[in-house]
Amino acid sequence: MLIIGAKGFAKEVLEVCHQNSELDNLAFYDDVNDDVTGKLYDKFPILKSIEEAVEYIKYTDNRFTIGIGNPNLRQKLYNKFTEIGGIFTSTIATTSIIGHYENIIGEGCNIMQSTVITNDVKIGKGVIINQISSIGHDVSIGDFVEICPNVSISGNCFIGEKTFIGTNAVVLPKVTIGTNVIIGAGSVVTKDIPDHCTAVGIPARILTKN
């Protein structure tokens, strides 16, 4: 598998792959940071050009996942690597707890350690559900949403695509959060939040329009 990115969150995705015994032919892609070269941890090759990525996908392994946060950037990277033949692939931690009934997890999701996902949860493609977060029943999460560590989303909520929910935020039951929304760290969302805005506080209030 090719992990896009070789810093920060990519190292956490590596740990999930390690726990899942998915290290054969594992490589990283980073064409941005000049200080990241050679092999990560002296073991995993770091590809530095799209031409190298094309060769890897064609001849070694066509699977890729994204080890970078930021919903909009993740969508752009998804488009870039599917265009060269990559297959967007989820990484799901062995320590996550996922219910057995009517759950749908889209392609390319990163579900990290100690997350809890109950039943009747629909998760779009490219979603990050970070460590120690919980998702209640009958929740729908759009494409390329990023849920930071220790977030709690209660039952019957809807989260629009490319929304970012900060660390330790709480979303109360039956709340709808729109598309391209930023929820500040530690916020408590008690009522619906419209598209394209930033909301912070307890209770969360709209701070700016995005």
PDB file of N, CA, C and O in Angstrom, residues 25-82:
ATOM      1  N   ASN A  25       5.496  -4.405   1.019  1.00  0.00           N
ATOM      2  CA  ASN A  25       5.507  -3.421  -0.072  1.00  0.00           C
ATOM      3  C   ASN A  25       4.969  -2.052   0.342  1.00  0.00           C
ATOM      4  O   ASN A  25       4.573  -1.255  -0.522  1.00  0.00           O
ATOM      5  N   LEU A  26       4.936  -1.758   1.633  1.00  0.00           N
ATOM      6  CA  LEU A  26       4.441  -0.462   2.090  1.00  0.00           C
ATOM      7  C   LEU A  26       5.439   0.632   1.721  1.00  0.00           C
ATOM      8  O   LEU A  26       6.645   0.485   1.900  1.00  0.00           O
ATOM      9  N   ALA A  27       4.916   1.739   1.197  1.00  0.00           N
ATOM     10  CA  ALA A  27       5.748   2.884   0.836  1.00  0.00           C
ATOM     11  C   ALA A  27       4.984   4.164   1.140  1.00  0.00           C
ATOM     12  O   ALA A  27       3.764   4.152   1.356  1.00  0.00           O
ATOM     13  N   PHE A  28       5.712   5.279   1.144  1.00  0.00           N
ATOM     14  CA  PHE A  28       5.136   6.598   1.400  1.00  0.00           C
ATOM     15  C   PHE A  28       5.366   7.490   0.188  1.00  0.00           C
ATOM     16  O   PHE A  28       6.301   7.272  -0.586  1.00  0.00           O
ATOM     17  N   TYR A  29       4.530   8.512   0.068  1.00  0.00           N
ATOM     18  CA  TYR A  29       4.684   9.493  -1.012  1.00  0.00           C
ATOM     19  C   TYR A  29       4.723  10.890  -0.412  1.00  0.00           C
ATOM     20  O   TYR A  29       3.815  11.283   0.326  1.00  0.00           O
ATOM     21  N   ASP A  30       5.801  11.625  -0.696  1.00  0.00           N
ATOM     22  CA  ASP A  30       5.927  13.005  -0.215  1.00  0.00           C
ATOM     23  C   ASP A  30       6.751  13.791  -1.224  1.00  0.00           C
ATOM     24  O   ASP A  30       7.968  13.641  -1.296  1.00  0.00           O
ATOM     25  N   ASP A  31       6.082  14.622  -2.011  1.00  0.00           N
ATOM     26  CA  ASP A  31       6.773  15.452  -2.997  1.00  0.00           C
ATOM     27  C   ASP A  31       6.828  16.916  -2.553  1.00  0.00           C
ATOM     28  O   ASP A  31       7.094  17.812  -3.363  1.00  0.00           O
ATOM     29  N   VAL A  32       6.597  17.159  -1.264  1.00  0.00           N
ATOM     30  CA  VAL A  32       6.525  18.527  -0.737  1.00  0.00           C
ATOM     31  C   VAL A  32       7.701  18.839   0.182  1.00  0.00           C
ATOM     32  O   VAL A  32       8.326  19.898   0.078  1.00  0.00           O
ATOM     33  N   ASN A  33       8.025  17.936   1.087  1.00  0.00           N
ATOM     34  CA  ASN A  33       9.020  18.196   2.127  1.00  0.00           C
ATOM     35  C   ASN A  33      10.404  17.706   1.697  1.00  0.00           C
ATOM     36  O   ASN A  33      10.617  16.504   1.547  1.00  0.00           O
ATOM     37  N   ASP A  34      11.341  18.646   1.541  1.00  0.00           N
ATOM     38  CA  ASP A  34      12.686  18.291   1.098  1.00  0.00           C
ATOM     39  C   ASP A  34      13.469  17.532   2.157  1.00  0.00           C
ATOM     40  O   ASP A  34      14.459  16.862   1.840  1.00  0.00           O
ATOM     41  N   ASP A  35      13.051  17.642   3.416  1.00  0.00           N
ATOM     42  CA  ASP A  35      13.779  16.960   4.487  1.00  0.00           C
ATOM     43  C   ASP A  35      13.323  15.520   4.696  1.00  0.00           C
ATOM     44  O   ASP A  35      13.808  14.834   5.595  1.00  0.00           O
ATOM     45  N   VAL A  36      12.395  15.067   3.872  1.00  0.00           N
ATOM     46  CA  VAL A  36      11.906  13.687   3.957  1.00  0.00           C
ATOM     47  C   VAL A  36      12.373  12.950   2.707  1.00  0.00           C
ATOM     48  O   VAL A  36      11.835  13.145   1.612  1.00  0.00           O
ATOM     49  N   THR A  37      13.382  12.108   2.867  1.00  0.00           N
ATOM     50  CA  THR A  37      13.958  11.389   1.727  1.00  0.00           C
ATOM     51  C   THR A  37      14.358   9.981   2.157  1.00  0.00           C
ATOM     52  O   THR A  37      14.348   9.646   3.340  1.00  0.00           O
ATOM     53  N   GLY A  38      14.710   9.178   1.172  1.00  0.00           N
ATOM     54  CA  GLY A  38      15.226   7.837   1.457  1.00  0.00           C
ATOM     55  C   GLY A  38      14.162   6.899   1.957  1.00  0.00           C
ATOM     56  O   GLY A  38      13.184   6.631   1.264  1.00  0.00           O
ATOM     57  N   LYS A  39      14.344   6.417   3.181  1.00  0.00           N
ATOM     58  CA  LYS A  39      13.398   5.483   3.778  1.00  0.00           C
ATOM     59  C   LYS A  39      12.951   5.974   5.146  1.00  0.00           C
ATOM     60  O   LYS A  39      13.787   6.367   5.973  1.00  0.00           O
ATOM     61  N   LEU A  40      11.651   5.939   5.384  1.00  0.00           N
ATOM     62  CA  LEU A  40      11.110   6.299   6.689  1.00  0.00           C
ATOM     63  C   LEU A  40      11.417   5.178   7.674  1.00  0.00           C
ATOM     64  O   LEU A  40      11.169   3.997   7.377  1.00  0.00           O
ATOM     65  N   TYR A  41      11.968   5.549   8.820  1.00  0.00           N
ATOM     66  CA  TYR A  41      12.409   4.585   9.830  1.00  0.00           C
ATOM     67  C   TYR A  41      13.402   3.567   9.241  1.00  0.00           C
ATOM     68  O   TYR A  41      13.459   2.411   9.686  1.00  0.00           O
ATOM     69  N   ASP A  42      14.146   4.000   8.226  1.00  0.00           N
ATOM     70  CA  ASP A  42      15.147   3.165   7.547  1.00  0.00           C
ATOM     71  C   ASP A  42      14.558   1.872   6.982  1.00  0.00           C
ATOM     72  O   ASP A  42      15.273   0.890   6.773  1.00  0.00           O
ATOM     73  N   LYS A  43      13.261   1.910   6.709  1.00  0.00           N
ATOM     74  CA  LYS A  43      12.603   0.684   6.253  1.00  0.00           C
ATOM     75  C   LYS A  43      11.661   0.899   5.076  1.00  0.00           C
ATOM     76  O   LYS A  43      11.616   0.074   4.158  1.00  0.00           O
ATOM     77  N   PHE A  44      10.886   1.987   5.095  1.00  0.00           N
ATOM     78  CA  PHE A  44       9.817   2.171   4.121  1.00  0.00           C
ATOM     79  C   PHE A  44      10.202   3.236   3.097  1.00  0.00           C
ATOM     80  O   PHE A  44      10.447   4.395   3.469  1.00  0.00           O
ATOM     81  N   PRO A  45      10.258   2.885   1.803  1.00  0.00           N
ATOM     82  CA  PRO A  45      10.659   3.849   0.774  1.00  0.00           C
ATOM     83  C   PRO A  45       9.733   5.064   0.732  1.00  0.00           C
ATOM     84  O   PRO A  45       8.522   4.946   0.926  1.00  0.00           O
ATOM     85  N   ILE A  46      10.328   6.227   0.474  1.00  0.00           N
ATOM     86  CA  ILE A  46       9.570   7.459   0.310  1.00  0.00           C
ATOM     87  C   ILE A  46       9.682   7.876  -1.156  1.00  0.00           C
ATOM     88  O   ILE A  46      10.772   8.217  -1.633  1.00  0.00           O
ATOM     89  N   LEU A  47       8.575   7.837  -1.861  1.00  0.00           N
ATOM     90  CA  LEU A  47       8.545   8.238  -3.263  1.00  0.00           C
ATOM     91  C   LEU A  47       8.444   9.758  -3.339  1.00  0.00           C
ATOM     92  O   LEU A  47       7.684  10.378  -2.598  1.00  0.00           O
ATOM     93  N   LYS A  48       9.194  10.351  -4.281  1.00  0.00           N
ATOM     94  CA  LYS A  48       9.288  11.808  -4.333  1.00  0.00           C
ATOM     95  C   LYS A  48       8.702  12.427  -5.600  1.00  0.00           C
ATOM     96  O   LYS A  48       8.702  13.654  -5.734  1.00  0.00           O
ATOM     97  N   SER A  49       8.183  11.622  -6.505  1.00  0.00           N
ATOM     98  CA  SER A  49       7.623  12.185  -7.741  1.00  0.00           C
ATOM     99  C   SER A  49       6.405  11.382  -8.165  1.00  0.00           C
ATOM    100  O   SER A  49       6.259  10.202  -7.822  1.00  0.00           O
ATOM    101  N   ILE A  50       5.549  12.030  -8.940  1.00  0.00           N
ATOM    102  CA  ILE A  50       4.350  11.342  -9.425  1.00  0.00           C
ATOM    103  C   ILE A  50       4.734  10.201 -10.367  1.00  0.00           C
ATOM    104  O   ILE A  50       4.033   9.187 -10.450  1.00  0.00           O
ATOM    105  N   GLU A  51       5.880  10.342 -11.059  1.00  0.00           N
ATOM    106  CA  GLU A  51       6.333   9.273 -11.947  1.00  0.00           C
ATOM    107  C   GLU A  51       6.667   8.015 -11.148  1.00  0.00           C
ATOM    108  O   GLU A  51       6.324   6.885 -11.564  1.00  0.00           O
ATOM    109  N   GLU A  52       7.304   8.190  -9.990  1.00  0.00           N
ATOM    110  CA  GLU A  52       7.583   7.043  -9.118  1.00  0.00           C
ATOM    111  C   GLU A  52       6.287   6.421  -8.610  1.00  0.00           C
ATOM    112  O   GLU A  52       6.180   5.188  -8.504  1.00  0.00           O
ATOM    113  N   ALA A  53       5.300   7.270  -8.301  1.00  0.00           N
ATOM    114  CA  ALA A  53       4.014   6.760  -7.821  1.00  0.00           C
ATOM    115  C   ALA A  53       3.312   5.953  -8.905  1.00  0.00           C
ATOM    116  O   ALA A  53       2.713   4.908  -8.624  1.00  0.00           O
ATOM    117  N   VAL A  54       3.379   6.426 -10.139  1.00  0.00           N
ATOM    118  CA  VAL A  54       2.768   5.689 -11.254  1.00  0.00           C
ATOM    119  C   VAL A  54       3.401   4.305 -11.378  1.00  0.00           C
ATOM    120  O   VAL A  54       2.692   3.292 -11.548  1.00  0.00           O
ATOM    121  N   GLU A  55       4.723   4.240 -11.282  1.00  0.00           N
ATOM    122  CA  GLU A  55       5.413   2.955 -11.375  1.00  0.00           C
ATOM    123  C   GLU A  55       5.009   2.037 -10.225  1.00  0.00           C
ATOM    124  O   GLU A  55       4.765   0.839 -10.427  1.00  0.00           O
ATOM    125  N   TYR A  56       4.941   2.587  -9.023  1.00  0.00           N
ATOM    126  CA  TYR A  56       4.561   1.795  -7.856  1.00  0.00           C
ATOM    127  C   TYR A  56       3.144   1.227  -8.030  1.00  0.00           C
ATOM    128  O   TYR A  56       2.904   0.035  -7.792  1.00  0.00           O
ATOM    129  N   ILE A  57       2.210   2.076  -8.414  1.00  0.00           N
ATOM    130  CA  ILE A  57       0.820   1.647  -8.559  1.00  0.00           C
ATOM    131  C   ILE A  57       0.663   0.624  -9.680  1.00  0.00           C
ATOM    132  O   ILE A  57      -0.119  -0.327  -9.573  1.00  0.00           O
ATOM    133  N   LYS A  58       1.443   0.786 -10.729  1.00  0.00           N
ATOM    134  CA  LYS A  58       1.323  -0.119 -11.875  1.00  0.00           C
ATOM    135  C   LYS A  58       1.965  -1.478 -11.620  1.00  0.00           C
ATOM    136  O   LYS A  58       1.405  -2.518 -11.999  1.00  0.00           O
ATOM    137  N   TYR A  59       3.097  -1.493 -10.922  1.00  0.00           N
ATOM    138  CA  TYR A  59       3.878  -2.730 -10.844  1.00  0.00           C
ATOM    139  C   TYR A  59       3.984  -3.335  -9.439  1.00  0.00           C
ATOM    140  O   TYR A  59       4.337  -4.509  -9.302  1.00  0.00           O
ATOM    141  N   THR A  60       3.706  -2.552  -8.385  1.00  0.00           N
ATOM    142  CA  THR A  60       3.904  -3.075  -7.025  1.00  0.00           C
ATOM    143  C   THR A  60       2.593  -3.282  -6.292  1.00  0.00           C
ATOM    144  O   THR A  60       2.279  -4.395  -5.853  1.00  0.00           O
ATOM    145  N   ASP A  61       1.792  -2.237  -6.123  1.00  0.00           N
ATOM    146  CA  ASP A  61       0.541  -2.323  -5.367  1.00  0.00           C
ATOM    147  C   ASP A  61      -0.301  -1.115  -5.750  1.00  0.00           C
ATOM    148  O   ASP A  61       0.155   0.022  -5.625  1.00  0.00           O
ATOM    149  N   ASN A  62      -1.521  -1.364  -6.211  1.00  0.00           N
ATOM    150  CA  ASN A  62      -2.347  -0.236  -6.671  1.00  0.00           C
ATOM    151  C   ASN A  62      -3.180   0.398  -5.563  1.00  0.00           C
ATOM    152  O   ASN A  62      -3.941   1.327  -5.808  1.00  0.00           O
ATOM    153  N   ARG A  63      -3.032  -0.058  -4.333  1.00  0.00           N
ATOM    154  CA  ARG A  63      -3.800   0.510  -3.222  1.00  0.00           C
ATOM    155  C   ARG A  63      -3.101   1.749  -2.661  1.00  0.00           C
ATOM    156  O   ARG A  63      -1.881   1.793  -2.582  1.00  0.00           O
ATOM    157  N   PHE A  64      -3.898   2.731  -2.260  1.00  0.00           N
ATOM    158  CA  PHE A  64      -3.341   3.889  -1.564  1.00  0.00           C
ATOM    159  C   PHE A  64      -4.324   4.376  -0.510  1.00  0.00           C
ATOM    160  O   PHE A  64      -5.526   4.166  -0.603  1.00  0.00           O
ATOM    161  N   THR A  65      -3.763   5.010   0.516  1.00  0.00           N
ATOM    162  CA  THR A  65      -4.560   5.693   1.526  1.00  0.00           C
ATOM    163  C   THR A  65      -3.907   7.034   1.784  1.00  0.00           C
ATOM    164  O   THR A  65      -2.766   7.270   1.365  1.00  0.00           O
ATOM    165  N   ILE A  66      -4.604   7.944   2.444  1.00  0.00           N
ATOM    166  CA  ILE A  66      -4.098   9.301   2.626  1.00  0.00           C
ATOM    167  C   ILE A  66      -3.738   9.522   4.089  1.00  0.00           C
ATOM    168  O   ILE A  66      -4.606   9.441   4.965  1.00  0.00           O
ATOM    169  N   GLY A  67      -2.470   9.809   4.336  1.00  0.00           N
ATOM    170  CA  GLY A  67      -1.986  10.051   5.687  1.00  0.00           C
ATOM    171  C   GLY A  67      -1.798  11.528   5.975  1.00  0.00           C
ATOM    172  O   GLY A  67      -0.818  11.924   6.603  1.00  0.00           O
ATOM    173  N   ILE A  68      -2.727  12.331   5.496  1.00  0.00           N
ATOM    174  CA  ILE A  68      -2.686  13.783   5.665  1.00  0.00           C
ATOM    175  C   ILE A  68      -4.074  14.247   6.072  1.00  0.00           C
ATOM    176  O   ILE A  68      -5.086  13.783   5.515  1.00  0.00           O
ATOM    177  N   GLY A  69      -4.146  15.152   7.052  1.00  0.00           N
ATOM    178  CA  GLY A  69      -5.421  15.755   7.413  1.00  0.00           C
ATOM    179  C   GLY A  69      -5.795  16.864   6.440  1.00  0.00           C
ATOM    180  O   GLY A  69      -5.098  17.106   5.449  1.00  0.00           O
ATOM    181  N   ASN A  70      -6.917  17.535   6.725  1.00  0.00           N
ATOM    182  CA  ASN A  70      -7.452  18.638   5.925  1.00  0.00           C
ATOM    183  C   ASN A  70      -8.391  18.086   4.843  1.00  0.00           C
ATOM    184  O   ASN A  70      -7.944  17.517   3.839  1.00  0.00           O
ATOM    185  N   PRO A  71      -9.706  18.249   5.038  1.00  0.00           N
ATOM    186  CA  PRO A  71     -10.684  17.662   4.116  1.00  0.00           C
ATOM    187  C   PRO A  71     -10.502  18.047   2.657  1.00  0.00           C
ATOM    188  O   PRO A  71     -10.593  17.192   1.769  1.00  0.00           O
ATOM    189  N   ASN A  72     -10.241  19.318   2.373  1.00  0.00           N
ATOM    190  CA  ASN A  72     -10.110  19.741   0.984  1.00  0.00           C
ATOM    191  C   ASN A  72      -8.867  19.166   0.328  1.00  0.00           C
ATOM    192  O   ASN A  72      -8.907  18.736  -0.834  1.00  0.00           O
ATOM    193  N   LEU A  73      -7.762  19.134   1.074  1.00  0.00           N
ATOM    194  CA  LEU A  73      -6.541  18.556   0.543  1.00  0.00           C
ATOM    195  C   LEU A  73      -6.703  17.062   0.312  1.00  0.00           C
ATOM    196  O   LEU A  73      -6.233  16.525  -0.709  1.00  0.00           O
ATOM    197  N   ARG A  74      -7.374  16.376   1.198  1.00  0.00           N
ATOM    198  CA  ARG A  74      -7.602  14.938   1.030  1.00  0.00           C
ATOM    199  C   ARG A  74      -8.398  14.656  -0.242  1.00  0.00           C
ATOM    200  O   ARG A  74      -8.112  13.713  -0.969  1.00  0.00           O
ATOM    201  N   GLN A  75      -9.405  15.478  -0.520  1.00  0.00           N
ATOM    202  CA  GLN A  75     -10.175  15.277  -1.744  1.00  0.00           C
ATOM    203  C   GLN A  75      -9.301  15.483  -2.984  1.00  0.00           C
ATOM    204  O   GLN A  75      -9.389  14.716  -3.956  1.00  0.00           O
ATOM    205  N   LYS A  76      -8.440  16.495  -2.966  1.00  0.00           N
ATOM    206  CA  LYS A  76      -7.555  16.739  -4.111  1.00  0.00           C
ATOM    207  C   LYS A  76      -6.592  15.577  -4.315  1.00  0.00           C
ATOM    208  O   LYS A  76      -6.338  15.156  -5.455  1.00  0.00           O
ATOM    209  N   LEU A  77      -6.052  15.043  -3.221  1.00  0.00           N
ATOM    210  CA  LEU A  77      -5.138  13.908  -3.333  1.00  0.00           C
ATOM    211  C   LEU A  77      -5.860  12.654  -3.811  1.00  0.00           C
ATOM    212  O   LEU A  77      -5.304  11.860  -4.587  1.00  0.00           O
ATOM    213  N   TYR A  78      -7.090  12.469  -3.357  1.00  0.00           N
ATOM    214  CA  TYR A  78      -7.905  11.356  -3.858  1.00  0.00           C
ATOM    215  C   TYR A  78      -8.044  11.440  -5.374  1.00  0.00           C
ATOM    216  O   TYR A  78      -7.833  10.459  -6.092  1.00  0.00           O
ATOM    217  N   ASN A  79      -8.391  12.623  -5.868  1.00  0.00           N
ATOM    218  CA  ASN A  79      -8.552  12.793  -7.318  1.00  0.00           C
ATOM    219  C   ASN A  79      -7.243  12.519  -8.048  1.00  0.00           C
ATOM    220  O   ASN A  79      -7.219  11.840  -9.090  1.00  0.00           O
ATOM    221  N   LYS A  80      -6.141  13.021  -7.508  1.00  0.00           N
ATOM    222  CA  LYS A  80      -4.834  12.884  -8.156  1.00  0.00           C
ATOM    223  C   LYS A  80      -4.414  11.429  -8.287  1.00  0.00           C
ATOM    224  O   LYS A  80      -3.939  10.997  -9.356  1.00  0.00           O
ATOM    225  N   PHE A  81      -4.611  10.652  -7.217  1.00  0.00           N
ATOM    226  CA  PHE A  81      -4.088   9.292  -7.226  1.00  0.00           C
ATOM    227  C   PHE A  81      -5.062   8.283  -7.837  1.00  0.00           C
ATOM    228  O   PHE A  81      -4.629   7.237  -8.314  1.00  0.00           O
ATOM    229  N   THR A  82      -6.342   8.576  -7.853  1.00  0.00           N
ATOM    230  CA  THR A  82      -7.252   7.706  -8.603  1.00  0.00           C
ATOM    231  C   THR A  82      -7.070   7.910 -10.103  1.00  0.00           C
ATOM    232  O   THR A  82      -7.231   6.961 -10.883  1.00  0.00           O
TER     233      THR A  82
END
